[in-house]
Structures are given as structure tokens and as C-alpha cells.
PDB file of C-alpha atoms in Angstrom:
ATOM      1  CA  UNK A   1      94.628  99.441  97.939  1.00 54.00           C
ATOM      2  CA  UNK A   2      97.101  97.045  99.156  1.00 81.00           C
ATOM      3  CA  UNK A   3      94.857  95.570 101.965  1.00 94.00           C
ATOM      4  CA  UNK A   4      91.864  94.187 102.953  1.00 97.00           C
ATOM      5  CA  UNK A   5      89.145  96.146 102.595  1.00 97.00           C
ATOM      6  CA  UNK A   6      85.220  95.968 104.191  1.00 98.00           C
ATOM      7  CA  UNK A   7      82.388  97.660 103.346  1.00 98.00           C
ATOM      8  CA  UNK A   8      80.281  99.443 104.360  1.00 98.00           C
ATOM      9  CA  UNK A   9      82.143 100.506 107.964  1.00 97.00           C
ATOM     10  CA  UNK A  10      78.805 101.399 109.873  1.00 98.00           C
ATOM     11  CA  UNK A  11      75.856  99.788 108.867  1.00 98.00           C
ATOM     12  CA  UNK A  12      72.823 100.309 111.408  1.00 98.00           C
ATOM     13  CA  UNK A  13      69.593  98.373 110.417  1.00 98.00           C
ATOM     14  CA  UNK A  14      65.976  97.258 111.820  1.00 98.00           C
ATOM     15  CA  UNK A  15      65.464  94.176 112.684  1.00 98.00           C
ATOM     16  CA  UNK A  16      63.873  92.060 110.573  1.00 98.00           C
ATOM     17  CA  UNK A  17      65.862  93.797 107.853  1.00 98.00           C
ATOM     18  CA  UNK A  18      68.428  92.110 105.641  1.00 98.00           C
ATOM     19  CA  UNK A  19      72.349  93.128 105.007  1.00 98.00           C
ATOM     20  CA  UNK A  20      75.192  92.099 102.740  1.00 98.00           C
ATOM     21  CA  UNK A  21      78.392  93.215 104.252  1.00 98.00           C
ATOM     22  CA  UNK A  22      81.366  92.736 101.899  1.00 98.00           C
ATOM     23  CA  UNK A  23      85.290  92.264 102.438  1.00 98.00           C
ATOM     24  CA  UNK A  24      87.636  92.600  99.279  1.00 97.00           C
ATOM     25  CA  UNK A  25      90.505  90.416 100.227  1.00 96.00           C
ATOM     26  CA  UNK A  26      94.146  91.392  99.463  1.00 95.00           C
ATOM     27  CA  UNK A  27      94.904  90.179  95.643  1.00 92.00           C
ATOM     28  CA  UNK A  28      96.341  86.974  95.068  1.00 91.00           C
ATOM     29  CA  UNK A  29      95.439  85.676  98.559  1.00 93.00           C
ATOM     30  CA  UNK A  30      93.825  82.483  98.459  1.00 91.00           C
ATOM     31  CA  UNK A  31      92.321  82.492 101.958  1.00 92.00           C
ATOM     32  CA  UNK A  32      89.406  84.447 103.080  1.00 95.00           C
ATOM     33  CA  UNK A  33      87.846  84.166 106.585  1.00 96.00           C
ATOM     34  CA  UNK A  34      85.152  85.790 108.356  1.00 97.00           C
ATOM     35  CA  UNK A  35      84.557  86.302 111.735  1.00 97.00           C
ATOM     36  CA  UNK A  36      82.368  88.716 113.980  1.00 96.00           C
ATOM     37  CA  UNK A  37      83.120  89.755 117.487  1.00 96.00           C
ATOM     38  CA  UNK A  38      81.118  91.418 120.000  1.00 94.00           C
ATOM     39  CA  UNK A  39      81.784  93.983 122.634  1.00 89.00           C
ATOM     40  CA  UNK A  40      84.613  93.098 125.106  1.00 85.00           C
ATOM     41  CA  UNK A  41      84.436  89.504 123.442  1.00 89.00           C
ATOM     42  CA  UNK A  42      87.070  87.048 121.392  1.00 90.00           C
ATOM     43  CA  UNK A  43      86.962  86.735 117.719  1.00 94.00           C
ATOM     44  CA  UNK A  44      83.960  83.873 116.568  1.00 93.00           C
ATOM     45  CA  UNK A  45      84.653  82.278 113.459  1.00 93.00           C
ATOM     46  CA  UNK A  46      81.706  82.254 110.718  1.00 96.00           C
ATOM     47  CA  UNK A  47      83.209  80.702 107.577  1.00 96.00           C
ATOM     48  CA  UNK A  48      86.117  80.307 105.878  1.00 94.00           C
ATOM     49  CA  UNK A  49      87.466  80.006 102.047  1.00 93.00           C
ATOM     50  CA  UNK A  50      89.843  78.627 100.712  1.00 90.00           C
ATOM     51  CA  UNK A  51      90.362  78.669  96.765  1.00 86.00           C
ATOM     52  CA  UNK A  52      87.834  76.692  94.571  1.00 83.00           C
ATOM     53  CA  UNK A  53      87.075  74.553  97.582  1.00 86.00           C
ATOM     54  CA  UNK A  54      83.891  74.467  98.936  1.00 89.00           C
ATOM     55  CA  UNK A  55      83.716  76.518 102.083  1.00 92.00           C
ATOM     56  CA  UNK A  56      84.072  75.313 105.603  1.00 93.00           C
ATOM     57  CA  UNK A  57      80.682  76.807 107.541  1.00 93.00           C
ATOM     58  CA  UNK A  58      81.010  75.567 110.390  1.00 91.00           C
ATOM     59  CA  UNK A  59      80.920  78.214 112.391  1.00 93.00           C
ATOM     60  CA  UNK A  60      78.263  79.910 110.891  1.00 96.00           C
ATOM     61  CA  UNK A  61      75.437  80.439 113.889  1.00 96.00           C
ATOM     62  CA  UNK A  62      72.328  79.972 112.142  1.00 96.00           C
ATOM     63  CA  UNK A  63      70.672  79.313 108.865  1.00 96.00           C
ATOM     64  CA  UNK A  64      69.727  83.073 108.797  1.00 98.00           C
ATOM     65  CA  UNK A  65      73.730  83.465 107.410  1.00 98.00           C
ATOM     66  CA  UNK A  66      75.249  82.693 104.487  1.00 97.00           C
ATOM     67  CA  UNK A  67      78.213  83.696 102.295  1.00 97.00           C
ATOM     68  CA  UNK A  68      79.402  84.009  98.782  1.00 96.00           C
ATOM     69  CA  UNK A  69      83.085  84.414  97.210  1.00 95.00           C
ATOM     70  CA  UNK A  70      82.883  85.438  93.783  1.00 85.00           C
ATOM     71  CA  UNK A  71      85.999  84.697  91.375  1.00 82.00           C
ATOM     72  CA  UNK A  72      87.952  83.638  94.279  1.00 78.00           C
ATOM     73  CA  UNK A  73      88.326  87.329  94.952  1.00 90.00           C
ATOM     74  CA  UNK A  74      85.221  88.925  96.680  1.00 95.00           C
ATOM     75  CA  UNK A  75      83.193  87.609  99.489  1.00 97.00           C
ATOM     76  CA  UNK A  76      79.594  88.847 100.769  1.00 98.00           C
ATOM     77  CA  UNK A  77      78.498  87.833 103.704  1.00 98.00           C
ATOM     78  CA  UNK A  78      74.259  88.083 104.018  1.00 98.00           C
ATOM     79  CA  UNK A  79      72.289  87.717 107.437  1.00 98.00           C
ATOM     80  CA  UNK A  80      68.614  87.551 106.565  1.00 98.00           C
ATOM     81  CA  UNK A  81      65.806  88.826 109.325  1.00 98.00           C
ATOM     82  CA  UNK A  82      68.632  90.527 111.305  1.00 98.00           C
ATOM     83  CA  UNK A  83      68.246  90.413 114.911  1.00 98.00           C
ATOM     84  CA  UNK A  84      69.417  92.517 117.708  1.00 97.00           C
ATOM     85  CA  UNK A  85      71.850  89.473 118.786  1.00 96.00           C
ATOM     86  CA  UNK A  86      73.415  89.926 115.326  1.00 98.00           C
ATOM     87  CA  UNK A  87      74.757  93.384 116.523  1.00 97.00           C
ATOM     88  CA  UNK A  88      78.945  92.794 115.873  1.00 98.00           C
ATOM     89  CA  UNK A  89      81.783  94.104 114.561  1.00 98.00           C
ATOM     90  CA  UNK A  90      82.172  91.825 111.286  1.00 98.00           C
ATOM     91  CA  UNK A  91      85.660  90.922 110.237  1.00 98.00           C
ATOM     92  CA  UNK A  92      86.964  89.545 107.225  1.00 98.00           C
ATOM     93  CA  UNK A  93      90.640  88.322 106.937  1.00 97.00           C
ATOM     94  CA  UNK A  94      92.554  86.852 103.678  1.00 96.00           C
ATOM     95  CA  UNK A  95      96.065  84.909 103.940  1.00 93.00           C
ATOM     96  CA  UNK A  96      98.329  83.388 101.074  1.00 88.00           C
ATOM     97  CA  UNK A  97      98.893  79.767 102.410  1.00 75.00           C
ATOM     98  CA  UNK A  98     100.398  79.127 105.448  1.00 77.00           C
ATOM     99  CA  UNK A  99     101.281  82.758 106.642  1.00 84.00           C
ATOM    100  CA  UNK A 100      99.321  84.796 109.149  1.00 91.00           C
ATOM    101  CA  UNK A 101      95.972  86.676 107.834  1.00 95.00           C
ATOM    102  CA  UNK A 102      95.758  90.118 107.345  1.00 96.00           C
ATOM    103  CA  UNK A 103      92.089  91.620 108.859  1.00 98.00           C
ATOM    104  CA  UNK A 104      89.857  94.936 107.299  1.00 98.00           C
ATOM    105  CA  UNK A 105      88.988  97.264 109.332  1.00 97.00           C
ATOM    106  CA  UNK A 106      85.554  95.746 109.625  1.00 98.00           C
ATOM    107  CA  UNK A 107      82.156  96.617 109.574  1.00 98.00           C
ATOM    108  CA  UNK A 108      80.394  97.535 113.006  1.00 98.00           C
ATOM    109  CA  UNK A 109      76.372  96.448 112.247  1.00 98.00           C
ATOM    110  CA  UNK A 110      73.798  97.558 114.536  1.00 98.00           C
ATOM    111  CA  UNK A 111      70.243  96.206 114.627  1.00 98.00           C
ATOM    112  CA  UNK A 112      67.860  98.449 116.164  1.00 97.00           C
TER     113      UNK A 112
ATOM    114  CA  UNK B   1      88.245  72.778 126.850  1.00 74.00           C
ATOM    115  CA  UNK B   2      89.142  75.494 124.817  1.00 82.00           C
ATOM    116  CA  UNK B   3      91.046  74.960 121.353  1.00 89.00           C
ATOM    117  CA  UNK B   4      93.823  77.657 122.498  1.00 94.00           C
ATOM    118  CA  UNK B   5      93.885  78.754 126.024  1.00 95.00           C
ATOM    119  CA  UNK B   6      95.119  82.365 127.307  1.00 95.00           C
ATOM    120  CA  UNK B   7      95.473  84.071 130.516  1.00 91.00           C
ATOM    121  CA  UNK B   8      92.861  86.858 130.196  1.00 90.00           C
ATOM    122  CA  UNK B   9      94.467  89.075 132.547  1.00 90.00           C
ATOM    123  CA  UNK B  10      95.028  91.992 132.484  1.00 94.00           C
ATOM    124  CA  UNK B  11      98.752  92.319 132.986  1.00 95.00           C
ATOM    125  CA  UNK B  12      98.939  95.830 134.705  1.00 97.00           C
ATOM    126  CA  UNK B  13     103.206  96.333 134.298  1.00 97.00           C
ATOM    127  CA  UNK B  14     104.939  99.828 134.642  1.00 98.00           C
ATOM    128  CA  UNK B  15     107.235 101.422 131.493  1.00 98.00           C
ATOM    129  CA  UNK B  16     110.210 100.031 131.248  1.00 98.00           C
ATOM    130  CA  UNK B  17     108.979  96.133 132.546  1.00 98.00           C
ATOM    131  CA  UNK B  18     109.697  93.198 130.816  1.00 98.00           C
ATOM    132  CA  UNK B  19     106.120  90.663 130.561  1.00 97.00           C
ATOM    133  CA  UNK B  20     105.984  87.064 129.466  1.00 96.00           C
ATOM    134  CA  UNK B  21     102.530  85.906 128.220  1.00 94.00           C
ATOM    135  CA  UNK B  22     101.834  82.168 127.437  1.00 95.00           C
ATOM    136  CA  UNK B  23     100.022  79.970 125.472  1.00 96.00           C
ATOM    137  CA  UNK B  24      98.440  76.543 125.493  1.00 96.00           C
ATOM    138  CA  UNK B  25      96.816  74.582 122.483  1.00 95.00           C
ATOM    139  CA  UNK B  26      95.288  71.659 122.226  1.00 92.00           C
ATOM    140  CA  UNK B  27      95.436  69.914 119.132  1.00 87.00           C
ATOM    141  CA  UNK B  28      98.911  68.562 118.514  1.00 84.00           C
ATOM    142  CA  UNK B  29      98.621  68.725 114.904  1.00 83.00           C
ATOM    143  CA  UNK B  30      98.665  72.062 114.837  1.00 87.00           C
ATOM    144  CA  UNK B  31     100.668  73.514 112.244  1.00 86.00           C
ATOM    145  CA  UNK B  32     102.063  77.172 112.348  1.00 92.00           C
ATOM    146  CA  UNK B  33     102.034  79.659 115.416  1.00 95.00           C
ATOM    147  CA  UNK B  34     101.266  83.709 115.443  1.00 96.00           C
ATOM    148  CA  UNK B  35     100.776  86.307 117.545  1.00 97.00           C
ATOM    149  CA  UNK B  36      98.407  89.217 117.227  1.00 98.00           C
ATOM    150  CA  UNK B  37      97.775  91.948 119.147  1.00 97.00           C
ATOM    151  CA  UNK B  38      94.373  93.886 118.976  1.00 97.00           C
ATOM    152  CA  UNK B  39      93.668  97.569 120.077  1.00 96.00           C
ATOM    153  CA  UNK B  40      90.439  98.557 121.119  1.00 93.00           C
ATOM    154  CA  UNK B  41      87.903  99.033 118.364  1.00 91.00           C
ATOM    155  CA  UNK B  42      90.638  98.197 116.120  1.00 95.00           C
ATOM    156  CA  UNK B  43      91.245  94.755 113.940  1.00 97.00           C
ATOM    157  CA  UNK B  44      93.470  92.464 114.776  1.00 97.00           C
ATOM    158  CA  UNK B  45      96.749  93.009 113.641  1.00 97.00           C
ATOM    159  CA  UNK B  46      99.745  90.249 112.782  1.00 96.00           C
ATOM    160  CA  UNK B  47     102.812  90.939 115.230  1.00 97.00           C
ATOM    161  CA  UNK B  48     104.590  88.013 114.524  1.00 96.00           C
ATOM    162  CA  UNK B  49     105.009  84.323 113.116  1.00 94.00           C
ATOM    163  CA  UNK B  50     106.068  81.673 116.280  1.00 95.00           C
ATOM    164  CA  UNK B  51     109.188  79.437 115.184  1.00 89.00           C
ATOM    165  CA  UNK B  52     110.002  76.490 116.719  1.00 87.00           C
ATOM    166  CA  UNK B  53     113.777  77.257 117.097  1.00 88.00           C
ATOM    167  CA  UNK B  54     112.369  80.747 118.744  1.00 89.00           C
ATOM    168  CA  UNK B  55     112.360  84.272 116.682  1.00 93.00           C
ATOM    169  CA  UNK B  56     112.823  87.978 117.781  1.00 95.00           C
ATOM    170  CA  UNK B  57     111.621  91.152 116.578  1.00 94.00           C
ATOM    171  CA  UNK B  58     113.188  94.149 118.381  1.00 97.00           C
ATOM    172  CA  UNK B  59     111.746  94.031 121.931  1.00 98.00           C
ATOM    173  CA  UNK B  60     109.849  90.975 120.695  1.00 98.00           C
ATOM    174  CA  UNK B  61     110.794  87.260 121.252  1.00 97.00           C
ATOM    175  CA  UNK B  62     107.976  84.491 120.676  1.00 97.00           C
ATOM    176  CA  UNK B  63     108.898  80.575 121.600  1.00 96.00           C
ATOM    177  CA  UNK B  64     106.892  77.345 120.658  1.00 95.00           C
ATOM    178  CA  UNK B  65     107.198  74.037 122.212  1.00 94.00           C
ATOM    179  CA  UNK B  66     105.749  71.690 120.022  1.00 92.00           C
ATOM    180  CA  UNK B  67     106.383  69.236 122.993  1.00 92.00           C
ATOM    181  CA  UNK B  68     104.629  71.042 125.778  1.00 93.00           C
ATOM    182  CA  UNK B  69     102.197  72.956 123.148  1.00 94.00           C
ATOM    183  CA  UNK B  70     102.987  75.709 124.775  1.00 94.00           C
ATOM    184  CA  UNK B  71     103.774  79.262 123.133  1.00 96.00           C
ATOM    185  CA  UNK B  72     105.185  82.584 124.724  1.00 96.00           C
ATOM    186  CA  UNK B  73     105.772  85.999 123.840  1.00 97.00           C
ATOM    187  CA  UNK B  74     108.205  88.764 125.574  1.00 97.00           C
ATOM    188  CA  UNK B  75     108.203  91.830 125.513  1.00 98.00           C
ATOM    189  CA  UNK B  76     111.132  93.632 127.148  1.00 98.00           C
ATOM    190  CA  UNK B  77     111.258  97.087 128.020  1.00 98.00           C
ATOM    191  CA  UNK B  78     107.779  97.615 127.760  1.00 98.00           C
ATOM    192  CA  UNK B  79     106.253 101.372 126.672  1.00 98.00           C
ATOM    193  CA  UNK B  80     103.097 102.793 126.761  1.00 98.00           C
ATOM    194  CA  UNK B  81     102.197 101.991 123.444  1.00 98.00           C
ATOM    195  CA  UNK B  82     102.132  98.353 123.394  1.00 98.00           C
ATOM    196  CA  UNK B  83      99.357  98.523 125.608  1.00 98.00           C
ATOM    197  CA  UNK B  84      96.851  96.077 123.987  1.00 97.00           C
ATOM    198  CA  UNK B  85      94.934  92.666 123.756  1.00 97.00           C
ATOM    199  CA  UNK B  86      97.552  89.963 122.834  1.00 98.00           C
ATOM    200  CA  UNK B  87      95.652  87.124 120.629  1.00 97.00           C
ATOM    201  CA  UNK B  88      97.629  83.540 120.292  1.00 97.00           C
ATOM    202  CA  UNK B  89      96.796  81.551 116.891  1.00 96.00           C
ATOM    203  CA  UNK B  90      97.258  78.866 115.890  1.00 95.00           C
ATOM    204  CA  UNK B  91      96.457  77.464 112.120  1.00 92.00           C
ATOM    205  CA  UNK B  92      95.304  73.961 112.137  1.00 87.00           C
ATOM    206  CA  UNK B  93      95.005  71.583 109.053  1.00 81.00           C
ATOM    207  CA  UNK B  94      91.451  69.132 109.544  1.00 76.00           C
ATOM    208  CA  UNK B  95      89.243  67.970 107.485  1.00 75.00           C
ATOM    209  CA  UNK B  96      90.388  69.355 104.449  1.00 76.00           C
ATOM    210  CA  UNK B  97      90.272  73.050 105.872  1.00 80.00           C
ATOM    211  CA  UNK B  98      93.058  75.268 107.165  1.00 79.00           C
ATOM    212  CA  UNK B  99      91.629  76.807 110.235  1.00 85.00           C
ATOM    213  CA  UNK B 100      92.894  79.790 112.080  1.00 91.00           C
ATOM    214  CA  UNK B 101      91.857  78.989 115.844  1.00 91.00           C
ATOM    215  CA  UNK B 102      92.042  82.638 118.350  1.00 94.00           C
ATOM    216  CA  UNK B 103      92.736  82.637 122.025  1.00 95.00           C
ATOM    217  CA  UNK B 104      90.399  84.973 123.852  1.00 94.00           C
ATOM    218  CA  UNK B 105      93.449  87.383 124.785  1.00 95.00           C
ATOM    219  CA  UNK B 106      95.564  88.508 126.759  1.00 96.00           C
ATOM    220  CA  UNK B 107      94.877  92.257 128.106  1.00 96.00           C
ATOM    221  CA  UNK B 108      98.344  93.975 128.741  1.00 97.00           C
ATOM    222  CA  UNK B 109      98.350  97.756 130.333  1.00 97.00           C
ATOM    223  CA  UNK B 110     101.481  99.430 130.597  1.00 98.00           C
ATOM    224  CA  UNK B 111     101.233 102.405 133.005  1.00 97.00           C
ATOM    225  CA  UNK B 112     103.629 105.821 133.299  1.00 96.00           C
TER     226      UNK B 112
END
């Protein structure tokens, strides 16, 4: 397809439990962010890519998450022992330089 | 204090109304502007690019002032359908990384 695309949408999971959640960024972009955002709250950034650079993680929230692009094309983000704070939607934006991102639809995890 | 800084509202304006909401960032060497607008349990979605010299998109009209950093958008003749969260950006270049930076939101209800 023509844009971003996450998978899976709905991922419910025990805590404890680990999930990869993975974004296929619009071709060609160079840029691909991830963010989460919780219920009635403002988008947190998690990491960001940006070609063959290594990543900025700054906003990653513990050492329980980590993220992968392969190819400079798709990214998987993993959160290890998922806890019930980790319950987000998980969004995953890609830009071409300069311009405005383009977001997935996202993937709403629940930890139960 | 916040990187970018919105009015949370909401803005609760009848059909027809024209609404101004602003903008305030703090880091001067920001580079490029955008609005977004978010519906709820939806993703983000780009509405427009900010221009110094001002820009206009139908009903539309974002400003910058680099000076001030300070950025609007208008929206005249307002309908029911651009009921939404509003999200100010702003893409910063530091430390090597090109960051996109969200405001919280603005909430905007447009009632019959």
C-alpha cells in the first residue's frame, strides 16, 4: 500500500509477556519515528530513525524497550516483561526529509 | 517548560464560527512548522505545512512568527466535521537528529 502500515492492530498480552509490534514505513522515506500515546494523553516519543544513522533513543522509557530498522525499511519495536503501564496505542510515523510525517493506524496493546 | 505549548481547551464554537488557535515553541532553532489534527482513536493526520510568509488551504490559514515563535491556525466557517484535537509541530535539528516535537492539543468542538 501507499502508506504506513502497523501490525498487528490489537494485540492484548499478559504481563510478563513479550511483544514485537511492527510499522512498515512508506517506501523511500528515510525517517521513521515511534511514539505511543495513552488514553486522553499527547503523543510520547520512543525513538526515532533516520537513514544509516544510529538511532536517537532518547525517549525510550526503560531498558525493557528496544527497536530495530532493518534495510532502512522495516522497524520492530520489542517491550520485554510487558507491564500493565505499557498499555498504549503504539504509533509509528515515516517522513522524507524535512516534510511532515505520515502516521499508521497503530497498534492498540493491552497488558492484562 | 514545555518544548511546544498549546491551549488545551476545548474550544466549544457553533457551525458557521471562525476559531484561531495558537502556538508557542521554545527552541528558536526550530526549523519547519505543521499542523495536525487528530480524531479520536484515530492517528494523527498532517493538515498542513506552517510558512513563514503565511499559507492557506481552503478554510485553512496557518501563520509563523519566527520572531515571536508563535504559530496560528484559522479556521473560518467552521462545520461539524472539523471537530477534532489540533496538534502543533514543530521539527527541530539537535544533536545530529531531526526531531518532531508535539503540542499536547488543542480540543476544538463545533456544535449544530
Amino acid at each position: 500500500g501507499a502508506g504506513v502500515s502497523q501490525s498487528p492492530s490489537n494485540k492484548v498480552t499478559e504481563k510478563g509477556k513479550d511483544v514485537e509490534l511492527r510499522c512498515d514505513p512508506i517506501s523511500g522515506h528515510t525517517a521513521l519515528y515511534w511514539y505511543r500515546q495513552s488514553l486522553g494523553q499527547g503523543l510520547e516519543f520512543l525513538i526515532y530513525f533516520q537513514g544509516n544513522s544510529a538511532p536517537d533513543k532518547s525517549g525510550l522509557p526503560s531498558d525493557r524497550f528496544s527497536a530495530e530498522r532493518t534495510g532502512g525499511s522495516v522497524s520492530t519495536l520489542t517491550i520485554q516483561r510487558t507491564q500493565q503501564e505499557d498499555s498504549a496505542v503504539y504509533l509509528c510515523a515515516s517522513s522524507l526529509g524535512g516534510g511532515g510525517a505520515f502516521f499508521g493506524q497503530g497498534t492498540r496493546l493491552t497488558v492484562v | 517548560r514545555k518544548e511546544v505549548e498549546q491551549d488545551p481547551g476545548p474550544f466549544n464554537v457553533p457551525e458557521g464560527a471562525t476559531v484561531a488557535f495558537n502556538c508557542t515553541y521554545s527552541n528558536s532553532a526550530s526549523q519547519s512548522f505543521f499542523w495536525y489534527r487528530q480524531d479520536c482513536r484515530k492517528e494523527p493526520k498532517l493538515l498542513m505545512s506552517v510558512y513563514s510568509s503565511g499559507n492557506e488551504d481552503g478554510r485553512f490559514t496557518a501563520q509563523l512568527n519566527r520572531a515571536s515563535q508563535y504559530i496560528s491556525l484559522l479556521i473560518r466557517d467552521s462545520k461539524l466535521s472539523d471537530s477534532a484535537t489540533y496538534l502543533c509541530v514543530v521539527r527541530q535539528f539537535s544533536g545530529g537528529y531531526n526531531k518532531l516535537i508535539f503540542g499536547a492539543g488543542t480540543r476544538l468542538a463545533v456544535h449544530p
